[in-house]
mmCIF file of C-alpha atoms in Angstrom:
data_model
loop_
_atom_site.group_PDB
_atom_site.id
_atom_site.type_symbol
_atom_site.label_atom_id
_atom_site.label_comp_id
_atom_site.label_asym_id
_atom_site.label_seq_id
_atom_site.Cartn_x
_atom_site.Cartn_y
_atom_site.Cartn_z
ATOM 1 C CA UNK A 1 -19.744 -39.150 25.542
ATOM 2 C CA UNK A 2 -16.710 -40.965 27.276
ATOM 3 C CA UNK A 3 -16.511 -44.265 28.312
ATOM 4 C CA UNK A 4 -14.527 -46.061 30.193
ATOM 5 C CA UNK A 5 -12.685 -49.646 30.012
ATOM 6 C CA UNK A 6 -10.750 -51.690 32.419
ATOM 7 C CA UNK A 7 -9.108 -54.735 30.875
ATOM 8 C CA UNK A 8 -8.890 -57.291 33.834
ATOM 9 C CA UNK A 9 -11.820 -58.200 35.524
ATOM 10 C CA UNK A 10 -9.734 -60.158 37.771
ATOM 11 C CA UNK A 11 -6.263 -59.776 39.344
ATOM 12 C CA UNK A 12 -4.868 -62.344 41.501
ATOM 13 C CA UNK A 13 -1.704 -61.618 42.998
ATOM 14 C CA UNK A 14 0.917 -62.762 45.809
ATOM 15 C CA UNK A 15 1.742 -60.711 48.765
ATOM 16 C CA UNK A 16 4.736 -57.818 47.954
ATOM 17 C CA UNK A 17 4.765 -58.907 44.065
ATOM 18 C CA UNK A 18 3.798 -55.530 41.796
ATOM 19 C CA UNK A 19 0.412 -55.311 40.443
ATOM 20 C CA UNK A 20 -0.942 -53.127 37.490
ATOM 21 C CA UNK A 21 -4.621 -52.175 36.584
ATOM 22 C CA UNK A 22 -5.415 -51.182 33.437
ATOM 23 C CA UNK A 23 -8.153 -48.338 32.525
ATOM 24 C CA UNK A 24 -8.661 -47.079 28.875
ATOM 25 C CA UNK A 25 -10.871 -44.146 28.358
ATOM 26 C CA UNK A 26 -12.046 -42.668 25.068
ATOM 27 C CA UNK A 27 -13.404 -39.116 24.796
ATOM 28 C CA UNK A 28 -13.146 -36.551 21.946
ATOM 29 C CA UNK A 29 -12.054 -33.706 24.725
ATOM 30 C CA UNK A 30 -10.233 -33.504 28.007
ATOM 31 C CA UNK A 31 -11.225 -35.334 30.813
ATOM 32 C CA UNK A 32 -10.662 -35.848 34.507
ATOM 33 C CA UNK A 33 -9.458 -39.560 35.944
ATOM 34 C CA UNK A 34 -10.077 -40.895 39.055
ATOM 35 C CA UNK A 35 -8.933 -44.577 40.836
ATOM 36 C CA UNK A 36 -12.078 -45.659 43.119
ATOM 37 C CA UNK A 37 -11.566 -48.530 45.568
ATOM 38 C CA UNK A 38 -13.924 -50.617 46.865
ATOM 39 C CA UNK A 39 -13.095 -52.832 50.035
ATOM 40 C CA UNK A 40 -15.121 -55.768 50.844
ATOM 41 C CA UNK A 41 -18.500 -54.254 52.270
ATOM 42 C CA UNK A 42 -17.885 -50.752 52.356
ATOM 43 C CA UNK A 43 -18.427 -47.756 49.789
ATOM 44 C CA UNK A 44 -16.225 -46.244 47.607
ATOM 45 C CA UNK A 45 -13.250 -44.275 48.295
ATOM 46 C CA UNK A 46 -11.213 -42.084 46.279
ATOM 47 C CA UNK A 47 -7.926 -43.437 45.691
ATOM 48 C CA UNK A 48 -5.881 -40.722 43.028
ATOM 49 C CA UNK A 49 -7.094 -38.523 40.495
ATOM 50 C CA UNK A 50 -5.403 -36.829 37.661
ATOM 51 C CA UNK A 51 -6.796 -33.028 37.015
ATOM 52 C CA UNK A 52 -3.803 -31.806 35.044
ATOM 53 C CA UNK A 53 0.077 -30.648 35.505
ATOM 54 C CA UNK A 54 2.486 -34.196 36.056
ATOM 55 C CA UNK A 55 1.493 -36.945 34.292
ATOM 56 C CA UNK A 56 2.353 -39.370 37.307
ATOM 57 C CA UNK A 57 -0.013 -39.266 40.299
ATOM 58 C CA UNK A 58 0.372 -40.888 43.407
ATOM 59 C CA UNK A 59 -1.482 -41.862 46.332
ATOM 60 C CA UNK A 60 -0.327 -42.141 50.580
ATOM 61 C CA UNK A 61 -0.755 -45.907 50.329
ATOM 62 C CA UNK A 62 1.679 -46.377 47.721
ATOM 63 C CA UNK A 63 -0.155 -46.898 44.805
ATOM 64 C CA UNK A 64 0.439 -44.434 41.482
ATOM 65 C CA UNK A 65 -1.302 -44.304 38.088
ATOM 66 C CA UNK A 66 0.074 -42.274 35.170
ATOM 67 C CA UNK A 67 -1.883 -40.409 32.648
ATOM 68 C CA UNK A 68 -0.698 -40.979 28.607
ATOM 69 C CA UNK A 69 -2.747 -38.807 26.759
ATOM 70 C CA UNK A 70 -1.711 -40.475 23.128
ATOM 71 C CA UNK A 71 -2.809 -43.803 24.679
ATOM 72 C CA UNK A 72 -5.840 -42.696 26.655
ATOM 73 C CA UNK A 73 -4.852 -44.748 29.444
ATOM 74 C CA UNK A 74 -4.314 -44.161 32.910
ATOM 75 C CA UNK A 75 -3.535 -47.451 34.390
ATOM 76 C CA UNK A 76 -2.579 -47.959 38.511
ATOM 77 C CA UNK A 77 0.240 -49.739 39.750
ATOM 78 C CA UNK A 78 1.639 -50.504 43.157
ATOM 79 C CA UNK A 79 5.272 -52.280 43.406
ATOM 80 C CA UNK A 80 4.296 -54.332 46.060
ATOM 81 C CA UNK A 81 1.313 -55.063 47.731
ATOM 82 C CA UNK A 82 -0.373 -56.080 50.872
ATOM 83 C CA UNK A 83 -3.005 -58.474 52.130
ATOM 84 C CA UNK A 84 -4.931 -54.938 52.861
ATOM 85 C CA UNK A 85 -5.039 -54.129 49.319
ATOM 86 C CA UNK A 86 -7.336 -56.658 48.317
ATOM 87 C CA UNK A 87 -10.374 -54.763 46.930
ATOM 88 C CA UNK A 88 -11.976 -53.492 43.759
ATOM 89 C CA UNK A 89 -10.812 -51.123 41.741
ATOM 90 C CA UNK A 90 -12.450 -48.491 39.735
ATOM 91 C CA UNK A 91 -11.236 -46.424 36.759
ATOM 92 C CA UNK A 92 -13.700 -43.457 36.843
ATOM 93 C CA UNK A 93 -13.760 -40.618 34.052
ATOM 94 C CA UNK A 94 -15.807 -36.874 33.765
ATOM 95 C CA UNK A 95 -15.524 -34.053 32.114
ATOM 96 C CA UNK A 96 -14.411 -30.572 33.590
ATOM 97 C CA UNK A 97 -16.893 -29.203 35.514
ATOM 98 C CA UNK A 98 -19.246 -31.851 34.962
ATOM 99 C CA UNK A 99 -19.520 -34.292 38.072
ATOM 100 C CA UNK A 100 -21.156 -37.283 36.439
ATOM 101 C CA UNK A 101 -18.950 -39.865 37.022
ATOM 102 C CA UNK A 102 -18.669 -42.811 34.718
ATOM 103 C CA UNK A 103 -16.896 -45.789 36.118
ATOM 104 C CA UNK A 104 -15.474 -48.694 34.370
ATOM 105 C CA UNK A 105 -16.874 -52.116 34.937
ATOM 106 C CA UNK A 106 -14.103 -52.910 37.857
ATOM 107 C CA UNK A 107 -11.188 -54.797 38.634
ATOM 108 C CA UNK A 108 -10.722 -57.089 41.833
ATOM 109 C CA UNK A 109 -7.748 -57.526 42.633
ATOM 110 C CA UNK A 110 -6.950 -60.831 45.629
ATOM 111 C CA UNK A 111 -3.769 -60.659 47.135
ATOM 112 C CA UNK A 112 -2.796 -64.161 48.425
ATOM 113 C CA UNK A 113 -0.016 -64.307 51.090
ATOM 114 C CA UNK B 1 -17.134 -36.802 61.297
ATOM 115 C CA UNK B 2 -18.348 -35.474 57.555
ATOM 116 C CA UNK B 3 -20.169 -38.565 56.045
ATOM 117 C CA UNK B 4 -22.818 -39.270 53.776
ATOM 118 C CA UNK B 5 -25.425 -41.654 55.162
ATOM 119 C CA UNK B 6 -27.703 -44.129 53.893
ATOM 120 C CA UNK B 7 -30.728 -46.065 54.887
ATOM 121 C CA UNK B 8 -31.415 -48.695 55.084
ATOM 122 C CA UNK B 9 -27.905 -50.756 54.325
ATOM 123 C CA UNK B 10 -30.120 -53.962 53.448
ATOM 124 C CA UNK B 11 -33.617 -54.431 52.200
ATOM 125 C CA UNK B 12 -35.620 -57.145 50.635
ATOM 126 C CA UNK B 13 -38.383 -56.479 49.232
ATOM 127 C CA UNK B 14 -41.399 -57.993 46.786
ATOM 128 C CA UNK B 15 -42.553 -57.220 43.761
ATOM 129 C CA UNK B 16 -44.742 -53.845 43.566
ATOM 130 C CA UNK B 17 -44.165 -52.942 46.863
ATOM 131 C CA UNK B 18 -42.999 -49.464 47.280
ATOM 132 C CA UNK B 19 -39.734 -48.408 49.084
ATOM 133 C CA UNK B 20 -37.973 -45.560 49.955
ATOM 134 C CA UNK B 21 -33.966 -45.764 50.529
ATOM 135 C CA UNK B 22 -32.909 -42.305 52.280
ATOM 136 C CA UNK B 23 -29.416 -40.473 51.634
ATOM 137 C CA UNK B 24 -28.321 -37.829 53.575
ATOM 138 C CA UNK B 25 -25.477 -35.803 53.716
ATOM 139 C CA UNK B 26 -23.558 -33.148 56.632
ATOM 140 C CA UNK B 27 -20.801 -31.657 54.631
ATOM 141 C CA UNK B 28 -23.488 -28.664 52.494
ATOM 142 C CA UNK B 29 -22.696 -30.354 49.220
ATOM 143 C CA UNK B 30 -24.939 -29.098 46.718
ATOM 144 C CA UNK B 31 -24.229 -32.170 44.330
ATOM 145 C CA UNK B 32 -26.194 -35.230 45.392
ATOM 146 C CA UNK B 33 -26.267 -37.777 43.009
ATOM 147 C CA UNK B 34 -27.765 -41.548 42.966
ATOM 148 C CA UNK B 35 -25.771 -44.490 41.107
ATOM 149 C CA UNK B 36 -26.113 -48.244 40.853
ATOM 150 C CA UNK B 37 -23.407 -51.425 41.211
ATOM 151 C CA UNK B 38 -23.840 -54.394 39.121
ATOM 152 C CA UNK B 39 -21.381 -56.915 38.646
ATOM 153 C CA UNK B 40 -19.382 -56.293 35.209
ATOM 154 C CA UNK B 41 -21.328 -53.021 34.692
ATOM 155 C CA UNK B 42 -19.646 -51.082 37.279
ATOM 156 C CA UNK B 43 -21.523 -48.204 38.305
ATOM 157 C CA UNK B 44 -23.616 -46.314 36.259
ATOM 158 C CA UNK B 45 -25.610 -42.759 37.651
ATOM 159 C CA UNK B 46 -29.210 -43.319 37.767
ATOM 160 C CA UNK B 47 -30.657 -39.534 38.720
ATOM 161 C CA UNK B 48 -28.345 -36.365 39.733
ATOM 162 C CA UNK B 49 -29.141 -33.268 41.865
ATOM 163 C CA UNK B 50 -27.441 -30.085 40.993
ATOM 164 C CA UNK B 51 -28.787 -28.046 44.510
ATOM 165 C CA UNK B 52 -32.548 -28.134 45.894
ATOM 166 C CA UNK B 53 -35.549 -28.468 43.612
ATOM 167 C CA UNK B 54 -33.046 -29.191 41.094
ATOM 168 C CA UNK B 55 -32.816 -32.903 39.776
ATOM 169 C CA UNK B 56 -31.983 -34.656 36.116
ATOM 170 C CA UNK B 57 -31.936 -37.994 34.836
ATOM 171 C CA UNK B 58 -28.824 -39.693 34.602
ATOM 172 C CA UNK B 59 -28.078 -43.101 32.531
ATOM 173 C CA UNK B 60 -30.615 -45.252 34.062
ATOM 174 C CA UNK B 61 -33.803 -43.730 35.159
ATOM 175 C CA UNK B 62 -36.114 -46.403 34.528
ATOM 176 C CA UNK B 63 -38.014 -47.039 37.428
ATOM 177 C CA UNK B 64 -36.799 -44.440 39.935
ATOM 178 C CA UNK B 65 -37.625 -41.560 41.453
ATOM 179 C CA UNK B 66 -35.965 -38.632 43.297
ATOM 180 C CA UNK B 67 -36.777 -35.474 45.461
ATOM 181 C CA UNK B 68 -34.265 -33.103 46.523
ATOM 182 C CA UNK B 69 -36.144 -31.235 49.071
ATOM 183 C CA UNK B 70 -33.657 -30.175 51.471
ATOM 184 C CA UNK B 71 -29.998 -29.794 50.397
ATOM 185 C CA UNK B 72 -29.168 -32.176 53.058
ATOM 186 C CA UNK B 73 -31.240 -35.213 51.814
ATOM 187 C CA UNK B 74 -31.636 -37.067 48.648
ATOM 188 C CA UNK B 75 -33.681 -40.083 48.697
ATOM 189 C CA UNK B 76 -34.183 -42.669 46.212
ATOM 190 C CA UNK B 77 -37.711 -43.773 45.777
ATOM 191 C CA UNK B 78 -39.024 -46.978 43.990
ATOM 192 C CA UNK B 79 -42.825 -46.526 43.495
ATOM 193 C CA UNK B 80 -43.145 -50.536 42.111
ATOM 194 C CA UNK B 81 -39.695 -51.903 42.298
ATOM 195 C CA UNK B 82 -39.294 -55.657 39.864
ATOM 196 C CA UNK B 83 -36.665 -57.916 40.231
ATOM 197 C CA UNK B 84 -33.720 -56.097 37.839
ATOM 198 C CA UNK B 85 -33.683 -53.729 40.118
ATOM 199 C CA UNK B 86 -31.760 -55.668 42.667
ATOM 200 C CA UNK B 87 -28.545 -54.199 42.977
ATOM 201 C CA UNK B 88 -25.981 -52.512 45.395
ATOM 202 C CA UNK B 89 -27.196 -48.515 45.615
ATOM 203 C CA UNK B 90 -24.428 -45.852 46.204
ATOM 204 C CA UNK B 91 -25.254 -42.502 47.033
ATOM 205 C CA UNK B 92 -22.629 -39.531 46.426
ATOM 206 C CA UNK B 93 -21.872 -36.022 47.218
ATOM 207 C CA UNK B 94 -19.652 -33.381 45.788
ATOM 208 C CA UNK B 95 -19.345 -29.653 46.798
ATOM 209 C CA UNK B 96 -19.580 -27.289 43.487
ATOM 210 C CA UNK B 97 -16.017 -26.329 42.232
ATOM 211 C CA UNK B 98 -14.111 -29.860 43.622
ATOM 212 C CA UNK B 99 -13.545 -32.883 41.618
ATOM 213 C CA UNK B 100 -13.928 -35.639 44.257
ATOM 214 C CA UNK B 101 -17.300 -37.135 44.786
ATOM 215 C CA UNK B 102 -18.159 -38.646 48.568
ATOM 216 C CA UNK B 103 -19.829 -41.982 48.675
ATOM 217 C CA UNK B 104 -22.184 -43.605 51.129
ATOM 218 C CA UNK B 105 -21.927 -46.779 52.577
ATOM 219 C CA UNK B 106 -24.133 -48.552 50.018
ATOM 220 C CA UNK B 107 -27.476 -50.402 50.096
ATOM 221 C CA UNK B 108 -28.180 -53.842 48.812
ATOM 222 C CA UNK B 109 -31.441 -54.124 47.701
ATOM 223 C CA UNK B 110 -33.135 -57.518 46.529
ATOM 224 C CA UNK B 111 -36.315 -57.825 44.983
ATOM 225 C CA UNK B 112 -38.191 -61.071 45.297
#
């Protein structure tokens, strides 16, 4: 079974400073990783994922997470952020071909102008 | 517009008193799955639906039901909901050979 941790429950930041959210994972056999976010009142949304191929994903709104296998990590970053970006963040994990998701307990990140 | 739906978006309820929260979907997914929000938990997948007539447990059963009738529709049913099973629902989709799962607006559900 995998599981999935994210290290920061909360992540306040200022307005164009870089932020970074950090998702562990453990499994004993490859996985797939996904970013989820979650703005205020809505659903989730996928963000990036990692299948296989570069290490370094990104996604159109600037954000990028990068997959280190020795580490099992796969945290997000984005160099500068917006007021828009405030939302929560989820580190997801499944197996190939399997499409159970299982999320990590969430990040929110508050981006303060 | 390719969506998955949900209904209702809010619901309060009482003790015992069954509900049904409906999710529906337009894009022919055959994956249908149910999952929960809690805060600190994240979410975790209560029942999956691999096509029509075809449903399985996933890590938090307890207390739920599911049908998968049509491929379409999914619904969630609570035969005699209690109190820890307020929460924030998400429904998902997926199409068979893709990785990304489609999620549904949500439904906050409190039980008094």
């Amino acid at each position: 079974a995998q599981s999935v941790t994210q290290l920061d429950s909360q992540v306040p930041v200022f307005e164009e400073a870089p932020v970074e959210l950090r998702c562990n994972y453990s499994s004993s056999v490859s996985v797939y990783l996904f970013w989820y976010v979650q703005y205020p009142n809505q659903g989730l949304q996928l963000l990036l994922k990692y299948l296989s191929g570069s290490t370094l994903v990104e996604s159109i709104n600037g954000f990028e997470a990068e997959f280190n296998k020795s580490q099992t990590s796969f945290h997000l970053r984005k160099p500068s952020v917006h007021i828009s970006d405030t939302a929560e963040y989820f580190c997801a994990v499944s197996y190939y071909n399997d499409y159970k998701l299982s999320f990590g307990a969430g990040t929110t990140v508050t981006v303060r102008a | 517009e390719a969506q998955v739906t949900q209904n209702p978006r809010y619901l309060i309820t009482v003790t015992g008193k069954k509900l049904t929260v409906t999710c529906s979907q337009n894009m022919n997914h055959e994956y249908m799955s149910w999952y929960r929000q809690d805060p600190g938990l994240g979410l975790r997948q209560i029942y999956y639906s691999m096509n029509v007539e075809v449903t399985d447990k996933g890590d938090v059963p307890e207390g739920y039901k599911v049908s998968r009738k049509e491929k379409r529709n999914f619904p969630l049913i609570l035969e005699s909901p209690s109190p820890n099973q307020t929460s924030l629902y998400f429904c998902a989709s997926s199409a068979y050979g893709t990785d990304t799962q489609y999620f549904g607006p949500g439904t906050r559900l409190t039980v008094l």
